[in-house]
Amino acid sequence: MGLVSTTVLRDVAVVTIDNPPVNALGAAVRQGLAAAVAQANADAGVTALVIAAEGKAFIAGADISEFGKPPVAPSLPDLLDAIAGSSKPVVAAIQGVALGGGLEVALACRARVALTAAKLGLPEIKLGLIPGAGGTQRLPRLIGAAKAFPMMLSGEPVSAGQALEYGLLDEVVSENVVAVASQLAETLAATGAGRTAADRLTEADREAFEALAAEALKKAEGAPNVPALVEAVRSVFSLPFAEGLAVERRLFLELVADERSKALRHVFFAEREVAKLPGIGPEVKPREILSAAVIGAGTMGGGIAMCFANAGIPVTLIETAQAPLDNGMNRIAAIYDISVQRGSLTPDAKARRMALIKPAVGLTAAAKADIVIEAAFEEMGVKQSIFTGLDKVAKPGAILASNTSYLDIPTIAAATGRPQDVLGMHFFSPANVMKLLEVVRTKEVADDVVVTAVALGRRLGKVPVVVGNGFGFVGNRMLEQRTRATERLLVAGALPHEIDAALTGFGFKMGPCAMADLAGNDIGWRSRKARGLKASVADAICEAGWFGQKTGRGYYLYPQGARAGQRDPEVEALIARISAEKGVTRRSFTSEEILARLLDPMVNEGARILEAGIAARPGDIDIVWINGYNWPAWRGGPMFWADSVGLDVIAKRLSALAAETGDKALEPAPLLQFLAAERKGFGSLTSKS
Ligand code: 3H9
């Protein structure tokens, strides 16, 4: 059987798509559908058509991997013209999700029937696009622009019930969707009935849409597809259908070619690829996790315990003494209280979550837990003694995880007699908010432990990325390069606000100086001292006691607890003094130069991480940075960004920086050099071709 097959039942041609996993509308499906519709129209024994699908999805939309490639006929708009222009009524039988082009197929039909569990949406906005096969024109005409626009703006699907209420569906059934759709198709053929379009486009609807559009444009923050969406939908009130379609098509094609949509499409696939664990097959099943224990009730441990409680998993929060335990529990309660005050959590839900967190003193409380996550002080001796203790009390088969940010997991595991059960689970602060979870896989750890940590991460609402063991794993190892680059820039002539502005201009929420002030400059200082490292400016700021927001000053001034820092003339003078002491003649840097100097060394480190097998794929690195460090998704992550700049350009800039600073570590990594040289600089980290 091909991807599209037709069965004629009585006088209705049921055209069924079967293109696993999600029935995306790739070229072969479009061709199959076009042929089936043409054939049914030509068949005198057929009076009506049903478009149906096999599998869990009706149609998940256009095949995203085809975007940006040479077009193959028929295009989706042409196919939908054929469906909409069918002389015989066509009814969609929607048994699962109908998304993007999938919903547009259904909209081109004369009527739509769906199963109760079906969901319908136009998620193109999330890929930096707008619907491009009539969605912006047909949906407002069917349900009114005031209802259609928010669906396209949020990209979130609606339930079948909601769609019925909107008038998007004609019928919702709990079973036999194809039979019911066939019946409806026959009736439509017999009566010649059909919905009259444009009846929802009233003046009141236009006014409601314009109000929503004005608000959306205000919040668009430079996203090019929001104005495009407004323009396309607005045209339903001023242009005939065919001209509106042309407007939509033009805007869609512009957006498909835009680097920002390319980046978001890369992220879409990278997010799915990251879930595939190299060398671990589907036969490896996760261990059962019914309860957990977290060691350490500090900010991190408390946040991790909240993740479990939020997911409905009972968790024991363990400390060495009652006082820090009470502090930790109070902090958790206070965080939940803020959510209650904001209205995002009911008092009942807060009580249920608090009841799932059981405070306890002493490691023996971890005895029954299926997984124990250690979030104690970041010092090897402390971690080892905890793991030795856990080895004595934890039940056989329990997973023992360390939340360390930097330390060597095999050394921690060696403190136990069960290294096969030990791995890293590195959460990001605040742990109850940040999506990233680095799952650190050692050579010794059992595959099912890795699979369990990943599955658990998803249950906790995280994006788990499996990484190899090595100082700072993926995220912090690259962050360290950015931190060093910041220090170099400060000494060379840039000021904190200039460095931060370059990064916020790029799309980060915060630059490195503001970030350090927020996290506390003393954290990096302590870690540098422990490793015998120096950073003249950062050290001097800490020596002055300027630890950041918590002390009212750091790289910036924070008068009266202000959250946004102000330039500090004293800090700027101190930086100038350090440059002078080093004999550096300060010079000014453009934002572009600052960006290159901050990000190129990160890309270089990313290449080294790939060489060492610490990350399985470049896309994994991008997912780490987007979910753990606020790298703007529409910039695709550091590896995608490197490709968009050109690896040859980055390699050249790194060589120049290495020569200028005399720092050999800044020389382009072998992988970067190789890819930069390949095909005269067109080598790519993230492209699959
Ligand atoms: C569009 O339609 C534009 C039109 O308006 C105009 C065109 C002219 N294409 O997510 P999963 C793959 S834009 C290609 O893990 P789930 C996915 O990569 C499109 N591939 O499953 C993965 O592959 P693999 C608008 C796709 O059950 C596999 O399917 N539509 C597509 O968790 C399973 O995916 C969207 O944005 C696609 N469209 O969730 C919907 N969709 O196994 C995007 C999925 O090799 N899709 N794949 O890694 C989704 O939201 C989810 O995939 C869905 C299933 C909810 C359908």
XYZ file of C-alpha atoms and ligand atoms in Angstrom, residues 20-25 56-57 59-67 75-77 97 99-102 104 121-124 126-127 129-135 248-249 252-253 256 268-269 272-273 276, ligand 1:
105
model
C 4.170 7.330 9.779
C 5.046 8.673 12.222
C 2.777 11.728 11.946
C 1.420 11.832 8.358
C 3.442 14.922 7.430
C 2.535 16.255 3.995
C -2.143 8.813 16.068
C -1.998 12.005 14.010
C -1.796 15.215 9.679
C 0.988 17.020 11.611
C 1.381 19.612 8.844
C 3.738 20.270 6.010
C 6.938 18.210 6.113
C 9.188 20.707 7.889
C 12.339 19.052 6.554
C 11.334 20.039 2.992
C 11.354 23.774 3.743
C 2.647 22.549 -3.729
C 0.370 22.346 -0.712
C -1.614 25.437 -1.806
C -3.988 15.949 15.804
C -1.816 20.737 12.826
C -0.579 23.409 10.435
C -0.956 22.188 6.860
C -2.961 19.289 8.320
C -5.403 23.551 6.340
C -4.184 23.992 15.633
C -2.013 26.189 13.470
C 1.406 26.081 15.217
C 3.403 27.687 12.373
C 6.398 28.539 16.729
C 8.554 27.824 13.711
C 6.245 31.172 10.148
C 2.575 31.833 9.509
C 0.122 29.332 8.025
C 1.001 29.169 4.335
C -1.677 27.050 2.717
C -4.781 29.131 3.237
C -5.038 28.941 7.031
C -0.353 34.928 2.676
C 1.847 33.027 0.221
C 5.020 32.750 4.132
C 7.781 32.403 1.545
C 10.624 30.463 5.294
C 12.466 21.641 16.382
C 14.507 18.743 15.003
C 13.555 15.539 18.970
C 16.996 14.197 18.220
C 17.639 9.583 21.054
C 3.191 23.909 8.118
O 2.354 23.064 8.161
C 3.219 24.996 7.093
C 1.936 25.138 6.307
O 1.062 26.055 6.930
C 2.188 25.687 4.938
C 3.075 24.869 4.045
C 3.098 25.414 2.624
N 7.400 17.543 9.499
O 7.265 15.324 18.104
P 7.456 13.857 17.957
C 8.600 14.091 13.111
S 4.472 23.934 9.215
C 8.391 16.652 9.528
O 8.597 13.226 18.631
P 5.003 13.421 19.388
C 9.553 14.417 14.232
O 10.708 15.062 13.763
C 4.233 22.506 10.222
N 8.601 15.812 10.563
O 6.121 13.057 18.322
C 9.847 13.047 14.779
O 10.768 12.425 13.898
P 11.832 11.387 14.441
C 3.237 22.755 11.269
C 7.769 15.895 11.602
O 4.042 12.303 19.364
C 8.505 12.315 14.619
O 7.797 13.051 13.615
N 3.154 21.602 12.134
C 6.729 16.813 11.637
O 5.614 13.843 20.662
C 7.685 12.251 15.873
O 7.548 13.581 16.386
C 3.843 21.529 13.286
O 4.577 22.411 13.652
C 6.539 17.667 10.523
N 5.534 18.558 10.461
O 4.284 14.722 18.804
C 3.624 20.267 14.080
N 6.075 16.684 12.817
O 11.043 10.263 15.030
C 4.937 19.695 14.492
C 6.694 15.697 13.488
O 12.641 11.033 13.238
N 4.825 18.433 15.162
N 7.722 15.215 12.759
O 12.624 12.163 15.472
C 4.420 18.295 16.439
O 3.995 19.227 17.088
C 4.559 16.933 17.061
O 5.490 16.211 16.304
C 3.249 16.117 17.123
C 3.582 14.678 17.609
C 2.295 16.777 18.122
C 2.587 16.009 15.777
